[in-house]
Short mmCIF file of C-alpha atoms and ligand atoms in Angstrom, two decimals:
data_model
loop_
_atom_site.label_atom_id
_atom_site.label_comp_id
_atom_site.label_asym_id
_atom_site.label_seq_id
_atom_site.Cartn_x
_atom_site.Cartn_y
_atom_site.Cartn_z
CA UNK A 1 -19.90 32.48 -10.37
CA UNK A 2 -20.50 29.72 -7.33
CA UNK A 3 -18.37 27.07 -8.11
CA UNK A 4 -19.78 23.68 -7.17
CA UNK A 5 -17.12 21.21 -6.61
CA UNK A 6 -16.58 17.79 -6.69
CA UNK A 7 -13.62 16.31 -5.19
CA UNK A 8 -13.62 12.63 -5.99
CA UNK A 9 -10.95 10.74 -3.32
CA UNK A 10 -10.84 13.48 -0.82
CA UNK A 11 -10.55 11.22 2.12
CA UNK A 12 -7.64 9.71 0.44
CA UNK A 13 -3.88 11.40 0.58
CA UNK A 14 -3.54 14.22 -1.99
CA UNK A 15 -7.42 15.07 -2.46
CA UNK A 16 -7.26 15.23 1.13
CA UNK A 17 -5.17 17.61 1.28
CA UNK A 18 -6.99 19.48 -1.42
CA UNK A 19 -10.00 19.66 0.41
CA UNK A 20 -8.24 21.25 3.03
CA UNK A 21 -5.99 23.80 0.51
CA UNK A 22 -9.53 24.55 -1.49
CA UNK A 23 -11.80 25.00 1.27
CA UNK A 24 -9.29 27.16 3.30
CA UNK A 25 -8.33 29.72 -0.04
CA UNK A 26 -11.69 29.56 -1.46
CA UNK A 27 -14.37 29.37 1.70
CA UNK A 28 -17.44 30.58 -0.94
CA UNK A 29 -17.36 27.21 -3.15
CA UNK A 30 -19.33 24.52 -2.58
CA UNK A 31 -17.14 21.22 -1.81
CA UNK A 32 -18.34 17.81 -2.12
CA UNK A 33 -16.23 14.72 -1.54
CA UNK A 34 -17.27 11.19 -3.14
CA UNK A 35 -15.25 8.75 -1.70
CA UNK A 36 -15.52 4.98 -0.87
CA UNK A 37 -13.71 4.93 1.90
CA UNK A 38 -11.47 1.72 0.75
CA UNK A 39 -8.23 0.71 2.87
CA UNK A 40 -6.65 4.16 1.83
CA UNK A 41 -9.49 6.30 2.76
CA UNK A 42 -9.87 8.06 5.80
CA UNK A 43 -12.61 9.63 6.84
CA UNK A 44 -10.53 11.31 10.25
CA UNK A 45 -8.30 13.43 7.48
CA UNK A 46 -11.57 15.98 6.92
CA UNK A 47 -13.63 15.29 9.21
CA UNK A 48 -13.33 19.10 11.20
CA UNK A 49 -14.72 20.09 7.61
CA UNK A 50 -17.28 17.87 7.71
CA UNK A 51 -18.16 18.53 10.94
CA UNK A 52 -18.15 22.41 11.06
CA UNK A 53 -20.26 22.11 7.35
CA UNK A 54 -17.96 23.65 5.56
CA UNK A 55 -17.94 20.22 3.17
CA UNK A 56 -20.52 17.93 2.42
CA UNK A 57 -19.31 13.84 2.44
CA UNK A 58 -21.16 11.04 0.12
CA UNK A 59 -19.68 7.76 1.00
CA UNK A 60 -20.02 5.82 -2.35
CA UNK A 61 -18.14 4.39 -5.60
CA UNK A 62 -17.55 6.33 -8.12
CA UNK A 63 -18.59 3.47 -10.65
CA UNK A 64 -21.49 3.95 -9.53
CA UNK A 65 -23.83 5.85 -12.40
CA UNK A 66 -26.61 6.16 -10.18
CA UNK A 67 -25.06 7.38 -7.34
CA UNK A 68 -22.99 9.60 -9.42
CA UNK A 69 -25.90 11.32 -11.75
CA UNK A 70 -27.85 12.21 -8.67
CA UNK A 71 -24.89 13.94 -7.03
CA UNK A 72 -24.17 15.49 -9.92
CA UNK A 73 -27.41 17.21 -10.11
CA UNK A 74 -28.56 17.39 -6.36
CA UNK A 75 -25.41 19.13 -5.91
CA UNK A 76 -25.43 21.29 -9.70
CA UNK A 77 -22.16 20.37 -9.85
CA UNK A 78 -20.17 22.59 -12.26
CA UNK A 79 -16.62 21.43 -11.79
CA UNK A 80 -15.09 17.82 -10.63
CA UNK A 81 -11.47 17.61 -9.56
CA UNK A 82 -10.85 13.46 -9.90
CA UNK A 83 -8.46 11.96 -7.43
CA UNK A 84 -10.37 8.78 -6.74
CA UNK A 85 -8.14 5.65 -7.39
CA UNK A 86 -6.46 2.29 -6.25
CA UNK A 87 -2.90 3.84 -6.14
CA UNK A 88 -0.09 1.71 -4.77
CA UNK A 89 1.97 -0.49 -7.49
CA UNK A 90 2.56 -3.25 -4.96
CA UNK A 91 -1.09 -3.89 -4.78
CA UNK A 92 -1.62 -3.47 -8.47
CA UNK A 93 0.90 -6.32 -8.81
CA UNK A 94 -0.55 -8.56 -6.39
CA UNK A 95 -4.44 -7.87 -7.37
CA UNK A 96 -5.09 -5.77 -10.26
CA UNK A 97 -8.62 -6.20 -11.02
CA UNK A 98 -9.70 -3.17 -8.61
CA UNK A 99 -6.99 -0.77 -10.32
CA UNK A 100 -9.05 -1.69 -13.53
CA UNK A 101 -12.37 -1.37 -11.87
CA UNK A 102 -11.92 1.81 -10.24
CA UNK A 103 -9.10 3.48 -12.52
CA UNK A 104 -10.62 2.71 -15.56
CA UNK A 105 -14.07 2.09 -14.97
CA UNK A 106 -14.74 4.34 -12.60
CA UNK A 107 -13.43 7.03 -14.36
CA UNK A 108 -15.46 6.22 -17.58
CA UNK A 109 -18.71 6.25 -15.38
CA UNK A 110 -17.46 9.44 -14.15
CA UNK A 111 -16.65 11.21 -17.58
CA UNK A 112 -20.15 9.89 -19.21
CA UNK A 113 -22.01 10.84 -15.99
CA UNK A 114 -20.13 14.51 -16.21
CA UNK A 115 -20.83 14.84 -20.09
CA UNK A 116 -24.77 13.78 -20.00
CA UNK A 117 -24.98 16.33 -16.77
CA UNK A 118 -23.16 18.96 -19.26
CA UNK A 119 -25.68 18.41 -21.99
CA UNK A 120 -28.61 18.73 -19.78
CA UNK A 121 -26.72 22.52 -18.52
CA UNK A 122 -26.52 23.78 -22.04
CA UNK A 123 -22.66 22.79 -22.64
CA UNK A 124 -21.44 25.86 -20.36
CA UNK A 125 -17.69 26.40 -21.35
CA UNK A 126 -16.54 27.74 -17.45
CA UNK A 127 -17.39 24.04 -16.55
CA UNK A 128 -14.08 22.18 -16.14
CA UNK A 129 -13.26 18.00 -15.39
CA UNK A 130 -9.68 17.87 -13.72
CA UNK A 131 -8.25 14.18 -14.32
CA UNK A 132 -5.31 13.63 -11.74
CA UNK A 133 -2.95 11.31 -12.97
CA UNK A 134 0.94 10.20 -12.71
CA UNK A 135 4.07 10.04 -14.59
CA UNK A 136 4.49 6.59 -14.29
CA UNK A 137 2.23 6.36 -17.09
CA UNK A 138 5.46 7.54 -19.10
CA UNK A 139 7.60 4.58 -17.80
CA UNK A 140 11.19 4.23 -16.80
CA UNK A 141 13.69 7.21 -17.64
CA UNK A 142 17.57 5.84 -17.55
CA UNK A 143 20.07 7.54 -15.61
CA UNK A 144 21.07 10.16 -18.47
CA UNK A 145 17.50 10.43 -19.97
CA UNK A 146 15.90 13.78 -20.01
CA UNK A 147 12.61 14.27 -18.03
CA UNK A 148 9.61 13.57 -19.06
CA UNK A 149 7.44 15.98 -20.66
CA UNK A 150 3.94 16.66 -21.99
CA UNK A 151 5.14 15.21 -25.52
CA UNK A 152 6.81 11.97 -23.87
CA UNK A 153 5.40 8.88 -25.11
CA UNK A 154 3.07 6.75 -22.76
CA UNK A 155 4.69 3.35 -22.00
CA UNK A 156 3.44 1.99 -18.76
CA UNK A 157 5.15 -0.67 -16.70
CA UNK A 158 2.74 -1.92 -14.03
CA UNK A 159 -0.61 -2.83 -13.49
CA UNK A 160 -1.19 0.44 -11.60
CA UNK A 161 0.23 2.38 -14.24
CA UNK A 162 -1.36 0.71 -17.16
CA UNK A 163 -4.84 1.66 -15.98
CA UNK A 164 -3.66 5.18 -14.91
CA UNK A 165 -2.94 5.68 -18.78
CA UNK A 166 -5.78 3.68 -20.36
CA UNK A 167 -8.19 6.30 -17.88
CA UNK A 168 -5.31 9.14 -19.15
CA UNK A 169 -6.76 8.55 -22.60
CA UNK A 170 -10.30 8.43 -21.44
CA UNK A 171 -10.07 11.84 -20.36
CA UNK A 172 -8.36 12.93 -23.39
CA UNK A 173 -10.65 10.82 -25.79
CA UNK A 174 -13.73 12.74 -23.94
CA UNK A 175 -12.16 15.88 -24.39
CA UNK A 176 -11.74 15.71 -28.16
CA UNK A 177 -14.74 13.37 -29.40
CA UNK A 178 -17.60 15.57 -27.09
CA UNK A 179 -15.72 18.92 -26.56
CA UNK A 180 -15.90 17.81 -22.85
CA UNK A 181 -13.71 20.65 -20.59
CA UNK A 182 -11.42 18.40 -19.53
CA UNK A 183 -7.91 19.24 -18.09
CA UNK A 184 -5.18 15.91 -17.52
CA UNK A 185 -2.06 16.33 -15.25
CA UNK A 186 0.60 13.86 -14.56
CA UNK A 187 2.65 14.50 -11.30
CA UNK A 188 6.16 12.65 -9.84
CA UNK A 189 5.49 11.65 -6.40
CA UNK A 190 4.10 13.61 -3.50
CA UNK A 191 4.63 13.20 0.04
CA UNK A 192 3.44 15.01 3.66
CA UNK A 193 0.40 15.06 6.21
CA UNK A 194 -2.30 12.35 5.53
CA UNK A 195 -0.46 9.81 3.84
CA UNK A 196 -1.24 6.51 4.16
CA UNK A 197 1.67 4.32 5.57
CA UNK A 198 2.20 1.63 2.83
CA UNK A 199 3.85 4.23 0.43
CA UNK A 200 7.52 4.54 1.33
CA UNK A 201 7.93 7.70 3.16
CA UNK A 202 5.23 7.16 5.36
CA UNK A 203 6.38 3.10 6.16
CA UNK A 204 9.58 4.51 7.22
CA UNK A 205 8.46 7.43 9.06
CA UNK A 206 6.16 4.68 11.18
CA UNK A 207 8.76 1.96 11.21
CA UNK A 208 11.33 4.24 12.82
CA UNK A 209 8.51 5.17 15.67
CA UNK A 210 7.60 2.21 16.06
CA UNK A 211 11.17 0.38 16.40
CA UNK A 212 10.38 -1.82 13.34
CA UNK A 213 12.96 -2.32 10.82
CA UNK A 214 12.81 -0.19 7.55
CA UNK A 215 12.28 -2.37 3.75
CA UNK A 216 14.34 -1.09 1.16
CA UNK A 217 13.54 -2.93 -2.42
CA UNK A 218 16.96 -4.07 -4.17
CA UNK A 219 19.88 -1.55 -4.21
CA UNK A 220 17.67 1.34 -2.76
CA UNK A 221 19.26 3.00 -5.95
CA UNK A 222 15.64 4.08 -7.29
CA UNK A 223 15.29 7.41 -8.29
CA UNK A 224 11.76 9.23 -7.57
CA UNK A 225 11.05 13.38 -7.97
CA UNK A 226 9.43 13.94 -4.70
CA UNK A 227 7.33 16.89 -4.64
CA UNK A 228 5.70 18.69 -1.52
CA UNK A 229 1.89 18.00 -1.29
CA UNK A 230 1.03 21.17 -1.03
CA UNK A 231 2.85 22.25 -3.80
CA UNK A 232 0.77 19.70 -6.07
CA UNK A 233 -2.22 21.06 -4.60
CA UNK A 234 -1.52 24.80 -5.35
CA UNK A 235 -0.57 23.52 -8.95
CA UNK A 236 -4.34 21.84 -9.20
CA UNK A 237 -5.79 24.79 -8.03
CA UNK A 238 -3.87 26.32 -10.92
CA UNK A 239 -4.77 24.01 -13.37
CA UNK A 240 -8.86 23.76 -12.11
CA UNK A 241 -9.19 27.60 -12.25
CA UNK A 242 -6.71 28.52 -15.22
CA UNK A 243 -5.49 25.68 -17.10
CA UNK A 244 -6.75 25.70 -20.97
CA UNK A 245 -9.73 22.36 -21.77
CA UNK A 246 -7.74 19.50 -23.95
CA UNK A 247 -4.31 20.46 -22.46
CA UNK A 248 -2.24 18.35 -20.21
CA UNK A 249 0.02 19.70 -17.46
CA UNK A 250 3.08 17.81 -15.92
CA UNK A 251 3.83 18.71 -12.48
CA UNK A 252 6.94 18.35 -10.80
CA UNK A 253 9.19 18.70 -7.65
CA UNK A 254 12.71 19.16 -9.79
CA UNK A 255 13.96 17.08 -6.74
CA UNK A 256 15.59 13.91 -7.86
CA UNK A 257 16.40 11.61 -4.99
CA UNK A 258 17.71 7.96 -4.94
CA UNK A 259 15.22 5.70 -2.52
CA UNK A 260 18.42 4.91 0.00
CA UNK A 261 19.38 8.50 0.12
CA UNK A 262 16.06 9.39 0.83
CA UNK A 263 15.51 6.73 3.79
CA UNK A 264 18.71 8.27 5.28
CA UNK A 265 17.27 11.48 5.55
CA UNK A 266 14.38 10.29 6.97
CA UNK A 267 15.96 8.87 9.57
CA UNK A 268 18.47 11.32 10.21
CA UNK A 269 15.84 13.82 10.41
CA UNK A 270 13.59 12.06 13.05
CA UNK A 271 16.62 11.12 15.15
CA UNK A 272 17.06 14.93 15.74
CA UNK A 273 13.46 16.39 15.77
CA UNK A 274 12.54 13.15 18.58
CA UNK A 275 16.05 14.38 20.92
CA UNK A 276 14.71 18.36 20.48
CA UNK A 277 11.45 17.05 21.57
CA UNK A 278 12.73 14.86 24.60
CA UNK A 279 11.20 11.85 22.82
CA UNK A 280 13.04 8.13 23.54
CA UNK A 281 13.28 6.23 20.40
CA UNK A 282 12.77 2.41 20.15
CA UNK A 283 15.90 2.24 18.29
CA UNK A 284 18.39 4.60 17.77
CA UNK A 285 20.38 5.49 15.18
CA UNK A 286 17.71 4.97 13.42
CA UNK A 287 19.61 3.81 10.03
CA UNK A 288 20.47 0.92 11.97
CA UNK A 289 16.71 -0.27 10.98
CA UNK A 290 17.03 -0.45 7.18
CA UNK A 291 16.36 -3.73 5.84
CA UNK A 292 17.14 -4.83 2.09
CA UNK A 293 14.53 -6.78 0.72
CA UNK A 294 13.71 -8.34 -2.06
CA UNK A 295 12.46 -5.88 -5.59
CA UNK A 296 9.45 -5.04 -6.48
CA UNK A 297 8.94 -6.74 -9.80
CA UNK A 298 9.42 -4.67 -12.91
CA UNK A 299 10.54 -2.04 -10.70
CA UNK A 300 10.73 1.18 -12.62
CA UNK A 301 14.59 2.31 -12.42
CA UNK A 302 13.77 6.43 -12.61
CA UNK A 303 11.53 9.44 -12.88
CA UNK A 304 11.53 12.83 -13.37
CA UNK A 305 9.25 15.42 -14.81
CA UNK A 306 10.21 18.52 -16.41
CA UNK A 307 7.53 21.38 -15.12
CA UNK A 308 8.77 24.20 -17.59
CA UNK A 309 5.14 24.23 -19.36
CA UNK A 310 2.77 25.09 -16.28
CA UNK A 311 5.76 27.43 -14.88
CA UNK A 312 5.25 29.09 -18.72
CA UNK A 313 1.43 28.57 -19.18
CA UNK A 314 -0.08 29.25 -15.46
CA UNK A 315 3.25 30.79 -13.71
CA UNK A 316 3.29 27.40 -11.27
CA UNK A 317 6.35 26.49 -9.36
CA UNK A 318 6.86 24.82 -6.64
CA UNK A 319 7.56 26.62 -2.96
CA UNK A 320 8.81 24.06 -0.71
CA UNK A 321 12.87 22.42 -0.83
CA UNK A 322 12.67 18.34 -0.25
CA UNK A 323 14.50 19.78 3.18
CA UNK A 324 11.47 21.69 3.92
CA UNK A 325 9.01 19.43 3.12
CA UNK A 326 10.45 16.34 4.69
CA UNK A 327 11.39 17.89 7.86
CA UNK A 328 7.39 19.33 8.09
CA UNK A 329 6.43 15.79 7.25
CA UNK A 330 8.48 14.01 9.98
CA UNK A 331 7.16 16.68 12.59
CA UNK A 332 3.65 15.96 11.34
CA UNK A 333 4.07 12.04 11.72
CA UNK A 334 5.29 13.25 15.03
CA UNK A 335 2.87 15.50 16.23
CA UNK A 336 -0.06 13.03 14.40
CA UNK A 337 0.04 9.56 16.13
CA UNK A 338 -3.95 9.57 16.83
CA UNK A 339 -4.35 9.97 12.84
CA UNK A 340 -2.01 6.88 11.95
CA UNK A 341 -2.33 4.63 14.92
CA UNK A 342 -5.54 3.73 14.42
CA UNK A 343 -4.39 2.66 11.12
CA UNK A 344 -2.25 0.02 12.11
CA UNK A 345 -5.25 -2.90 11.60
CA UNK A 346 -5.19 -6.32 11.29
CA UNK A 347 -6.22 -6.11 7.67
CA UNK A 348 -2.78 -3.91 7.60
CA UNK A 349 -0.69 -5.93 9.04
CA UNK A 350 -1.54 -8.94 7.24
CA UNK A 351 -0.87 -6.47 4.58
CA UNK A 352 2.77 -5.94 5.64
CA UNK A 353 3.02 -9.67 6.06
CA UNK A 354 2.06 -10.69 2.44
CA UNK A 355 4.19 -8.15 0.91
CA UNK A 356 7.29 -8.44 2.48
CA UNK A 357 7.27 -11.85 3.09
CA UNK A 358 8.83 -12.06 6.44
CA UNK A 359 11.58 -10.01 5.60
CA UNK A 360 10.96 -7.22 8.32
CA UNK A 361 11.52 -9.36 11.40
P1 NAD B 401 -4.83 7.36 -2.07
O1 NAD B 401 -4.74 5.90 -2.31
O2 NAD B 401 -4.22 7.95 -0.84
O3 NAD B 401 -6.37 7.81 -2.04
C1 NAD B 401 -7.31 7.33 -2.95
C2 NAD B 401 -8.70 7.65 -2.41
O4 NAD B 401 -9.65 7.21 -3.39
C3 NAD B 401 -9.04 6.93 -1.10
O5 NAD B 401 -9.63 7.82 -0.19
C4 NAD B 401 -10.02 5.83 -1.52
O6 NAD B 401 -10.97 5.52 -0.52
C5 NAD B 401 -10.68 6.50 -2.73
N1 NAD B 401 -11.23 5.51 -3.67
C6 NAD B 401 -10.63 4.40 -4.15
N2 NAD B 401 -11.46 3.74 -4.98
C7 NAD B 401 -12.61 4.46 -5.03
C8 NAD B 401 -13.83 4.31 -5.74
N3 NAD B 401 -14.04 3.26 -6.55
N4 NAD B 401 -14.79 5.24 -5.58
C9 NAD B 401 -14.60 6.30 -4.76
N5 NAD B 401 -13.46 6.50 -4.07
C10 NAD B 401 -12.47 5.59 -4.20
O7 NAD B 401 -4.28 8.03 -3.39
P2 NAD B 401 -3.33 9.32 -3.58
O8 NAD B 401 -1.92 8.90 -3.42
O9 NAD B 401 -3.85 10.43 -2.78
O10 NAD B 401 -3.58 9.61 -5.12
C11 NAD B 401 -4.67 10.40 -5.56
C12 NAD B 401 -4.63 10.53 -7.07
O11 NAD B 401 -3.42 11.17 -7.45
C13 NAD B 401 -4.65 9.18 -7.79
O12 NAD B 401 -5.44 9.32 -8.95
C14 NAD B 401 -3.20 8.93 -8.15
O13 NAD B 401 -3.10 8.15 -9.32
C15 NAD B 401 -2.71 10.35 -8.38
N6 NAD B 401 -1.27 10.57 -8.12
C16 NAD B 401 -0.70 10.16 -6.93
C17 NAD B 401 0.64 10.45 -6.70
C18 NAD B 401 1.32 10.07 -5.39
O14 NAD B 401 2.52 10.27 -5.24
N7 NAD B 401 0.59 9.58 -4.38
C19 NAD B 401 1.41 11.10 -7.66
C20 NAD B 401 0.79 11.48 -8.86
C21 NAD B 401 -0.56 11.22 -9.07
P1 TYD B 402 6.07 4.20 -3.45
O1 TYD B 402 5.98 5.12 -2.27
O2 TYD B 402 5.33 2.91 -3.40
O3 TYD B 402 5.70 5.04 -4.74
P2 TYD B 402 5.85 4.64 -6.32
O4 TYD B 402 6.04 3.19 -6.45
O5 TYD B 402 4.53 5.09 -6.83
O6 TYD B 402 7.00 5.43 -6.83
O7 TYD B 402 7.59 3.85 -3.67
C1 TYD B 402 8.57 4.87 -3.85
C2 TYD B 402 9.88 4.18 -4.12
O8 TYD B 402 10.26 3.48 -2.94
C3 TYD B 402 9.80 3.15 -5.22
O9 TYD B 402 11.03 3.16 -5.95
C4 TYD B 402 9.66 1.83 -4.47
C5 TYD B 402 10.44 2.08 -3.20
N1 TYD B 402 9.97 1.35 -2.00
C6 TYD B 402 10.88 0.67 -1.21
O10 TYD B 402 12.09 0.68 -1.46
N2 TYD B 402 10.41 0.01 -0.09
C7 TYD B 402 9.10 -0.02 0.21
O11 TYD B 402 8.72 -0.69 1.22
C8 TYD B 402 8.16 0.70 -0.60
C9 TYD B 402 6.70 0.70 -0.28
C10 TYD B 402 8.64 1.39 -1.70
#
């Protein structure tokens, strides 16, 4: 069977880099990418697909029923993977309202257009509805808390995360009520090529390039479970051609690292990849950047996911150390300056300015 695909967010960071995982392992599906191209999108991150017609690209909302029902059948879609989202917590605490438009609403317009476009197919069972989602939905684990897992109970802390879980239940509700093949996952934070530079690894990777200095929110004692891009990518492939309708998969790097510890790295790591490369430094060492700043409100202490179900279920794991990964990341950022240059608006920096308040000069 042709599989006809949508990708919803694929000029964004991780359905980005699906676009490129999906349409390099399976070059006989059709791939089409809906995305609106807000602040995080970027066009630049597929456009060789684009260009050699390998993908097609529909600039639009995904809120948008008409839009969506026409692609849906111009295009006989038969499977949607849905990245699509307003994903950064600092914006979702200083303007909400789009994390509730797009997260919540967008993906109900997106689960009724999928389910009338079902119908009208004869309810075929190979059709599947991938929701991507996070495990921030789960909250805040304590320092001696287990991870979370499939059966951990949903109690969001943020704006972002709230309307991650209300479109979490969505999916599931759709799945259950109308028999809708729908598939959830919840992954711990990914990092690598393509990401926008407002998240942290990214901001520091820039910052230290640029000479600026580095924001660290309160103690930089923070715990995130950083997992490989790529590796989250291989796991949706997984999950889109394997995983079982109405079950939900957590996805994880098993790579617990404190936020300080992490910026340390980073900076250790670019120090030595810029001297192999003969490459001056505005600042060096680079540590000497980091800046404490002030927290991020409601600041979720720690999270981890335990993976043991799609190891068990789909035989998922994933390939790459944090070593690994961060060190191809920092030689990406590197090698990649005429992908995040031109990111570096005016709109962005007036960004930088309202969220850190001056703190960074
Ligand atoms: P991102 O912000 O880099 O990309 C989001 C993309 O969605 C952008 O290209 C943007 O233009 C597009 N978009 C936003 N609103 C839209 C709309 N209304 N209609 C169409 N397109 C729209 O996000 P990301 O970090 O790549 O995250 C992708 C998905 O994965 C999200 O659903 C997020 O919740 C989830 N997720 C992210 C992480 C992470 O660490 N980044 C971890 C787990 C889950
Ligand atoms: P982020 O990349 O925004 O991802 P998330 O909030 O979804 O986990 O942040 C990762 C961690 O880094 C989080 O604990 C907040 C912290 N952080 C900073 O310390 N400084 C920063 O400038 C940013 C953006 C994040």
């Amino acid at each position: 069977m042709t599989r006809h695909i949508l990708i919803t967010g694929g000029a964004g960071f991780i359905a980005g880099n699906l676009v490129h995982h999906w349409a390099a392992a399976h070059p006989n599906d059709n791939l089409v990418v809906l995305d609106a191209l807000t602040y995080a999108g970027n066009r630049a991150t597929i456009e060789p697909l684009i260009a050699a017609g390998q993908i097609r690209f529909v600039e639009g909302d995904i809120g948008d029923r008409t839009l969506v029902d026409v692609l849906l059948a111009e295009h006989a879609i038969t499977h949607i993977a849905h990245l699509a989202a307003e994903s950064h917590v600092d914006r979702s605490i200083s303007g909400p309202a789009a994390f509730l438009s797009t997260n919540v609403g967008g993906t109900f317009t997106l689960l009724e257009a999928f389910r009338t476009h079902w119908l009208a197919a004869g309810s075929p069972a190979s059709w599947r509805f991938l929701h991507v989602s996070t495990d921030e939905v789960f909250g805040s684990l304590e320092p001696s808390d287990p991870p979370f897992n499939e059966t951990t109970a949903y109690a969001p802390r943020s704006p972002y995360a709230a309307s991650k879980a209300a479109s979490d239940h969505l999916a599931r509700a759709w799945q259950h009520t109308y028999g809708l093949p729908v598939l959830v996952s919840n992954c711990s934070n990914n990092y690598g090529p393509f990401h926008f530079p407002e998240k942290l690894i990214p901001l520091t990777l820039i910052n230290i390039l640029l000479g600026r200095p580095i924001p660290v929110y309160g103690d930089g004692a923070n715990v995130r479970d950083w997992l490989f891009v790529e590796d989250h990518c291989r796991a949706l492939e997984r999950i889109l051609l394997s995983g079982e309708p109405g079950h939900t998969y957590c996805i994880g790097g098993n790579n617990e690292v404190s936020n300080l510890d992490l910026v340390h790295q980073l900076c250790d790591l670019v120090d030595e990849l810029a001297s192999d490369q003969g490459l001056a430094l505005p600042q060096r060492p680079s540590r000497e950047l980091i800046r404490f700043v002030t927290d991020r409100p409601g600041h979720d202490r720690r999270y981890a996911i335990d993976a043991s179900h799609i190891r068990e279920a789909l035989g998922w794991e994933p390939r790459v150390t944090v070593s690994e990964g961060l060190r191809r990341t920092v030689a990406w950022y590197l090698a990649n300056r005429s992908w995040w240059e031109p990111l570096l608006s005016d709109d962005y920096s007036a960004y930088l300015v309202g969220q850190y308040a001056g703190q960074l000069s």
